[in-house]
mmCIF file of C-alpha atoms in Angstrom:
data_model
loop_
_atom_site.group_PDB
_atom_site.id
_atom_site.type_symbol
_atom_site.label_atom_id
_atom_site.label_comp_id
_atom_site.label_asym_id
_atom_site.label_seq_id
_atom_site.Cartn_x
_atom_site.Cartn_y
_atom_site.Cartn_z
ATOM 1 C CA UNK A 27 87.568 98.396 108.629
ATOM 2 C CA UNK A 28 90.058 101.040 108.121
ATOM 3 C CA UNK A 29 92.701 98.404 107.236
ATOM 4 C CA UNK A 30 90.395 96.555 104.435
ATOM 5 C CA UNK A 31 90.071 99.788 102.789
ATOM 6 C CA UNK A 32 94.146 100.321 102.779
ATOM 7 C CA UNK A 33 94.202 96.526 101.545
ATOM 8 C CA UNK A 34 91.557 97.488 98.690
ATOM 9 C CA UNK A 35 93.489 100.348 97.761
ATOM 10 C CA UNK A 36 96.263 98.896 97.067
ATOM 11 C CA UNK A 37 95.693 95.493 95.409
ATOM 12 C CA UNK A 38 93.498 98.622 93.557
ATOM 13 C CA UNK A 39 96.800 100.213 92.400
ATOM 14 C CA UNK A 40 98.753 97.493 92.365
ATOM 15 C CA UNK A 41 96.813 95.780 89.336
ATOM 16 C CA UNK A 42 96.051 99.211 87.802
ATOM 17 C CA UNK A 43 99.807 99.952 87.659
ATOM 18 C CA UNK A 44 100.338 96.145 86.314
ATOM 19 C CA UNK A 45 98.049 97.333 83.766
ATOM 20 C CA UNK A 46 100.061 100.357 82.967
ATOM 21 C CA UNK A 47 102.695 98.649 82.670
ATOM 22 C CA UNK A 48 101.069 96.419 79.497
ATOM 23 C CA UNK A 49 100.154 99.612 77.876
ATOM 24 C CA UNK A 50 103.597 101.236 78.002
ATOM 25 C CA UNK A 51 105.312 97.776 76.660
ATOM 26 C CA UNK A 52 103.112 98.546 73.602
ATOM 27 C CA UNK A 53 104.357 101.273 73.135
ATOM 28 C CA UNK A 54 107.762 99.992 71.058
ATOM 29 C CA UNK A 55 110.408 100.364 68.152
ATOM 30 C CA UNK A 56 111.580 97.507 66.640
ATOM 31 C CA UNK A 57 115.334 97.057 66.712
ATOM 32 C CA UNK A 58 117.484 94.352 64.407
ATOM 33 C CA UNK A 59 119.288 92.829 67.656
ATOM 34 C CA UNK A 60 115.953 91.522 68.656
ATOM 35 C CA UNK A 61 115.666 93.607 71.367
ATOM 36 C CA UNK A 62 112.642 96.738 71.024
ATOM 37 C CA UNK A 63 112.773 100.310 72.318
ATOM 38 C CA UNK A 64 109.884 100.635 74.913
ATOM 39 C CA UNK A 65 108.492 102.687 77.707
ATOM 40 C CA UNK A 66 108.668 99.487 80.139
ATOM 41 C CA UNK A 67 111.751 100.725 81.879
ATOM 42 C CA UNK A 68 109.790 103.895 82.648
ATOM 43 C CA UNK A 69 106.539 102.097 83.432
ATOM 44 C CA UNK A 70 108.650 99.858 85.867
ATOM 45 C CA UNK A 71 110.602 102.779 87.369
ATOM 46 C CA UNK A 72 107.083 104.681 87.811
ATOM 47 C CA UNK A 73 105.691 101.484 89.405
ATOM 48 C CA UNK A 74 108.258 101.732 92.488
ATOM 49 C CA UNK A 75 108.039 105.903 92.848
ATOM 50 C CA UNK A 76 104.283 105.518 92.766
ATOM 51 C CA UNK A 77 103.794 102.330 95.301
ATOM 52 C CA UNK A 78 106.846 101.722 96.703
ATOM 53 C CA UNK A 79 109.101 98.866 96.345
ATOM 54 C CA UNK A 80 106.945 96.474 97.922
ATOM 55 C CA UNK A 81 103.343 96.953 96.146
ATOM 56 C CA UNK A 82 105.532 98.300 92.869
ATOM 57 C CA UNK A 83 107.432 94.968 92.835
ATOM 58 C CA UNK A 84 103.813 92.640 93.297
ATOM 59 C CA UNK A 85 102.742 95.067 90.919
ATOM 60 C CA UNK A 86 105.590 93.742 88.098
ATOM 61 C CA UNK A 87 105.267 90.748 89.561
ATOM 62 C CA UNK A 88 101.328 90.539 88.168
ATOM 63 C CA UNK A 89 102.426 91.996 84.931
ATOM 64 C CA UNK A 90 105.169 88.910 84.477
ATOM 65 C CA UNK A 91 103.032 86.436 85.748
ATOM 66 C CA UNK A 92 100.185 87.507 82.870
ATOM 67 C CA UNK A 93 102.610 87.596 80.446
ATOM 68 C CA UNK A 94 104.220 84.156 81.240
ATOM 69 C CA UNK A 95 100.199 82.483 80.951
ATOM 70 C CA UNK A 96 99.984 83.959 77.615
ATOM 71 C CA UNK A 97 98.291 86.904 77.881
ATOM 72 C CA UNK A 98 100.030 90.061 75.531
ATOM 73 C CA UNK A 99 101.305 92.553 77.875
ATOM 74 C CA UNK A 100 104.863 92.079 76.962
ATOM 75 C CA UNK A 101 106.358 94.387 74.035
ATOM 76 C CA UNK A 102 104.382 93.635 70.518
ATOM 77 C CA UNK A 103 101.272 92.041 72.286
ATOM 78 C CA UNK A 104 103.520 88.922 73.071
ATOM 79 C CA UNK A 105 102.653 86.629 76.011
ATOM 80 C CA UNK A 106 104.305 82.753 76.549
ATOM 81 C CA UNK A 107 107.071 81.714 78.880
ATOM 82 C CA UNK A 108 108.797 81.493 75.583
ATOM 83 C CA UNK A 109 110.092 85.024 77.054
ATOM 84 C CA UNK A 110 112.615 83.059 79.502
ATOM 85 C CA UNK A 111 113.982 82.236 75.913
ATOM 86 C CA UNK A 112 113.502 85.231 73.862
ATOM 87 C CA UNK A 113 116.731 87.424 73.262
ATOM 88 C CA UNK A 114 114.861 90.816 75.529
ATOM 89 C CA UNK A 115 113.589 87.811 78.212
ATOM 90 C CA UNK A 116 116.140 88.749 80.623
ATOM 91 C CA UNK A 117 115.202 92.509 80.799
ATOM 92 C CA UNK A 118 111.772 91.530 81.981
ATOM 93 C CA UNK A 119 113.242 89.183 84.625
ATOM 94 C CA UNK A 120 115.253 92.235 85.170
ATOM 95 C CA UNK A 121 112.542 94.206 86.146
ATOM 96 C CA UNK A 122 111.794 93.031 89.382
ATOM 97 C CA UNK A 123 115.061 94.571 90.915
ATOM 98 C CA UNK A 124 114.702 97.654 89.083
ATOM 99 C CA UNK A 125 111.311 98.174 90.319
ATOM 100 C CA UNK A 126 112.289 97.145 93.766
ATOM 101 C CA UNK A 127 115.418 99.233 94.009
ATOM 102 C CA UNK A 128 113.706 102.576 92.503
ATOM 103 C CA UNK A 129 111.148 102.094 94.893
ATOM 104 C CA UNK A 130 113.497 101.673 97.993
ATOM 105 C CA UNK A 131 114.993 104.847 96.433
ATOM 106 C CA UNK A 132 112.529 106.756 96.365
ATOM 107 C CA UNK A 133 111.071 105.498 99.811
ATOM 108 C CA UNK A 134 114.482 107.085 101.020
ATOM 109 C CA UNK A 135 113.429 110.406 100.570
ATOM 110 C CA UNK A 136 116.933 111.671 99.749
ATOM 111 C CA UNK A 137 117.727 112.621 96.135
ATOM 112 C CA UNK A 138 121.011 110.983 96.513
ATOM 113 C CA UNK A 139 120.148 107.691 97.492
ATOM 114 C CA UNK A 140 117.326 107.835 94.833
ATOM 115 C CA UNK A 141 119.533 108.205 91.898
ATOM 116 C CA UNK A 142 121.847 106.120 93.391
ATOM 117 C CA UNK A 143 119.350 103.238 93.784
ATOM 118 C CA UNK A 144 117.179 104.340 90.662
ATOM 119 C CA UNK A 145 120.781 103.673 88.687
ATOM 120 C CA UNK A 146 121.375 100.454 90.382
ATOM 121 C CA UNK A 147 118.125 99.023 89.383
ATOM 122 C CA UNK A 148 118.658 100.202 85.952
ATOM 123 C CA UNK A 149 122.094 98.752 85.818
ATOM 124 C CA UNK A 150 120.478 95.164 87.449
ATOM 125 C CA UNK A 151 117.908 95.264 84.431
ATOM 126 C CA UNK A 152 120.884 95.917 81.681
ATOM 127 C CA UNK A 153 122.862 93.060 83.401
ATOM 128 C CA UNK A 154 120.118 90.365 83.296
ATOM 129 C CA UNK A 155 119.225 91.481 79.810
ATOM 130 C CA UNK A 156 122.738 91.336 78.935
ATOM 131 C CA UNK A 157 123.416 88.165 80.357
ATOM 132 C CA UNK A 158 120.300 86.065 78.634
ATOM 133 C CA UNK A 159 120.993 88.284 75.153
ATOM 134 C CA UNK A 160 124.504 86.623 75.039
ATOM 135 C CA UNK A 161 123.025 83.365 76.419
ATOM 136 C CA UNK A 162 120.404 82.930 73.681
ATOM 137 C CA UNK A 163 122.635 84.621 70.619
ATOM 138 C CA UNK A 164 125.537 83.233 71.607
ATOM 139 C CA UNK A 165 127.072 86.596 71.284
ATOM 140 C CA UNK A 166 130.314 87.053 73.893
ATOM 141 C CA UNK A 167 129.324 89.381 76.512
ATOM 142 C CA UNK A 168 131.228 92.655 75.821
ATOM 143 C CA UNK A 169 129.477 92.333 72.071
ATOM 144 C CA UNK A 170 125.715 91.257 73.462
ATOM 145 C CA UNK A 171 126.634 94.662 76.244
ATOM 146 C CA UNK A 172 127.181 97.109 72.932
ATOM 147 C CA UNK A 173 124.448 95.478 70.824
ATOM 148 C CA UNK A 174 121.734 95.111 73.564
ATOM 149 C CA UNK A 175 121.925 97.828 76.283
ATOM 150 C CA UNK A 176 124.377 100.696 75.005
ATOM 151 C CA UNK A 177 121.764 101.509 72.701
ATOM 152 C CA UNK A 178 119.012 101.794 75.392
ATOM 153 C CA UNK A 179 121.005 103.848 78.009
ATOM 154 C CA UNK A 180 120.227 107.138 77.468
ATOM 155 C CA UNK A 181 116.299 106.051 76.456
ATOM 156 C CA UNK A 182 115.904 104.727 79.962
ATOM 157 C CA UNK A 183 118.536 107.652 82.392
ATOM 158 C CA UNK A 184 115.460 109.650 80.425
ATOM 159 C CA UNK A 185 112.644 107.253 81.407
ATOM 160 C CA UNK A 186 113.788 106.988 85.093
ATOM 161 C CA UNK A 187 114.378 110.446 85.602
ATOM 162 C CA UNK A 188 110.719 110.985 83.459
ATOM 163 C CA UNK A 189 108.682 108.635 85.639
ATOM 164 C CA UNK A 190 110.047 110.089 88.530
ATOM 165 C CA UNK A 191 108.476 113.332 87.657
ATOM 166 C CA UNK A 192 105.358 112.122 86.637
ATOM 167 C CA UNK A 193 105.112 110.094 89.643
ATOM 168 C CA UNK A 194 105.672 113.064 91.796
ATOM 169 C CA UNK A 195 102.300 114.363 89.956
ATOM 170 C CA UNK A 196 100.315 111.129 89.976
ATOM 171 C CA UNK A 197 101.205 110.491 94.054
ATOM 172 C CA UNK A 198 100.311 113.967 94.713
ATOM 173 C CA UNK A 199 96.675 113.518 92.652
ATOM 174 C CA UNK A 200 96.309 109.879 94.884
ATOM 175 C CA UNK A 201 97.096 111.692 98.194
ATOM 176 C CA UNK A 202 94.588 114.208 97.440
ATOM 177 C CA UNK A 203 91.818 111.811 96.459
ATOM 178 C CA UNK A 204 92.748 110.286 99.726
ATOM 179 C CA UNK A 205 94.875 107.499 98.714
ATOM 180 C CA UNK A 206 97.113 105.978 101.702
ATOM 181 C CA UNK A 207 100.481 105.592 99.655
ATOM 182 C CA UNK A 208 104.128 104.151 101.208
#
């Protein structure tokens, strides 16, 4: 009995923090490359400190798979697989490493290896983003690096080191409701 309840709990949070993460892509700011300020990197660096990489990743895992059968969650209520085409598509394939690697991070429990990690999944994220921005613009890939992640750096060092703080807060509220967390 005792593991069905673990089980329940955390398909629970899983889809609860796939659903978080559809919120936070709402919340946005346009930019002209195509590519929109949101809280997803902090939703998907929240994800892994909360559940770990392995329920964070199913977790972004859901919130792709919704998006790619058309239901809004991605940034400006969008939903399609037209997002493997889109000039931002590769950040949300990017996601999946970042939310991996910040939860392996944090699973570490070493501040080191957690910034280390958190960084690394941040840097995967800009890479894939980088990489499909120059393969849909056409732009080479030192100008698609200045137009589509330079100006999203410092917006998501802040949203990594944010979610980690909040997530300290929300795992602390689980454990207390008696939530069995990674």
């Amino acid at each position: 009995m005792e593991n069905r309840k673990l089980s329940t709990q955390k398909v629970v949070l899983t889809g609860m923090m796939a659903a978080v993460m559809a919120v936070m892509s709402q919340i946005q700011f346009p930019l002209p490359s195509g590519v929109p300020v949101t809280m997803q990197t902090f939703a998907m660096a929240l994800a892994g400190y909360v559940l770990g990489w392995k329920y964070g990743l199913a977790s972004t895992a859901v919130y792709i798979l919704l998006g790619a059968a058309g239901v809004p969650v991605f940034a400006g209520f969008s939903g399609g697989f037209s997002f493997t085409t889109s000039p931002a598509g590769g950040y949300i394939w990017g996601f999946l490493p970042m939310v991996a690697l910040c939860g392996f991070g944090f699973e570490k429990k070493n501040y080191v290896w957690l910034a280390v990690l958190s960084l690394a999944g941040l840097a995967s994220c800009h890479l894939l983003g980088v990489i499909q921005f120059s393969l849909v613009t056409g732009m080479g890939g030192k100008e698609a690096f200045f137009v589509a992640s330079v100006p999203y750096l410092v917006k998501d060092i802040v949203s990594i080191v944010g979610a980690y703080v909040v997530a300290k807060a929300v795992r602390a509220g689980l454990k207390s409701a008696g939530a069995q967390l990674a």
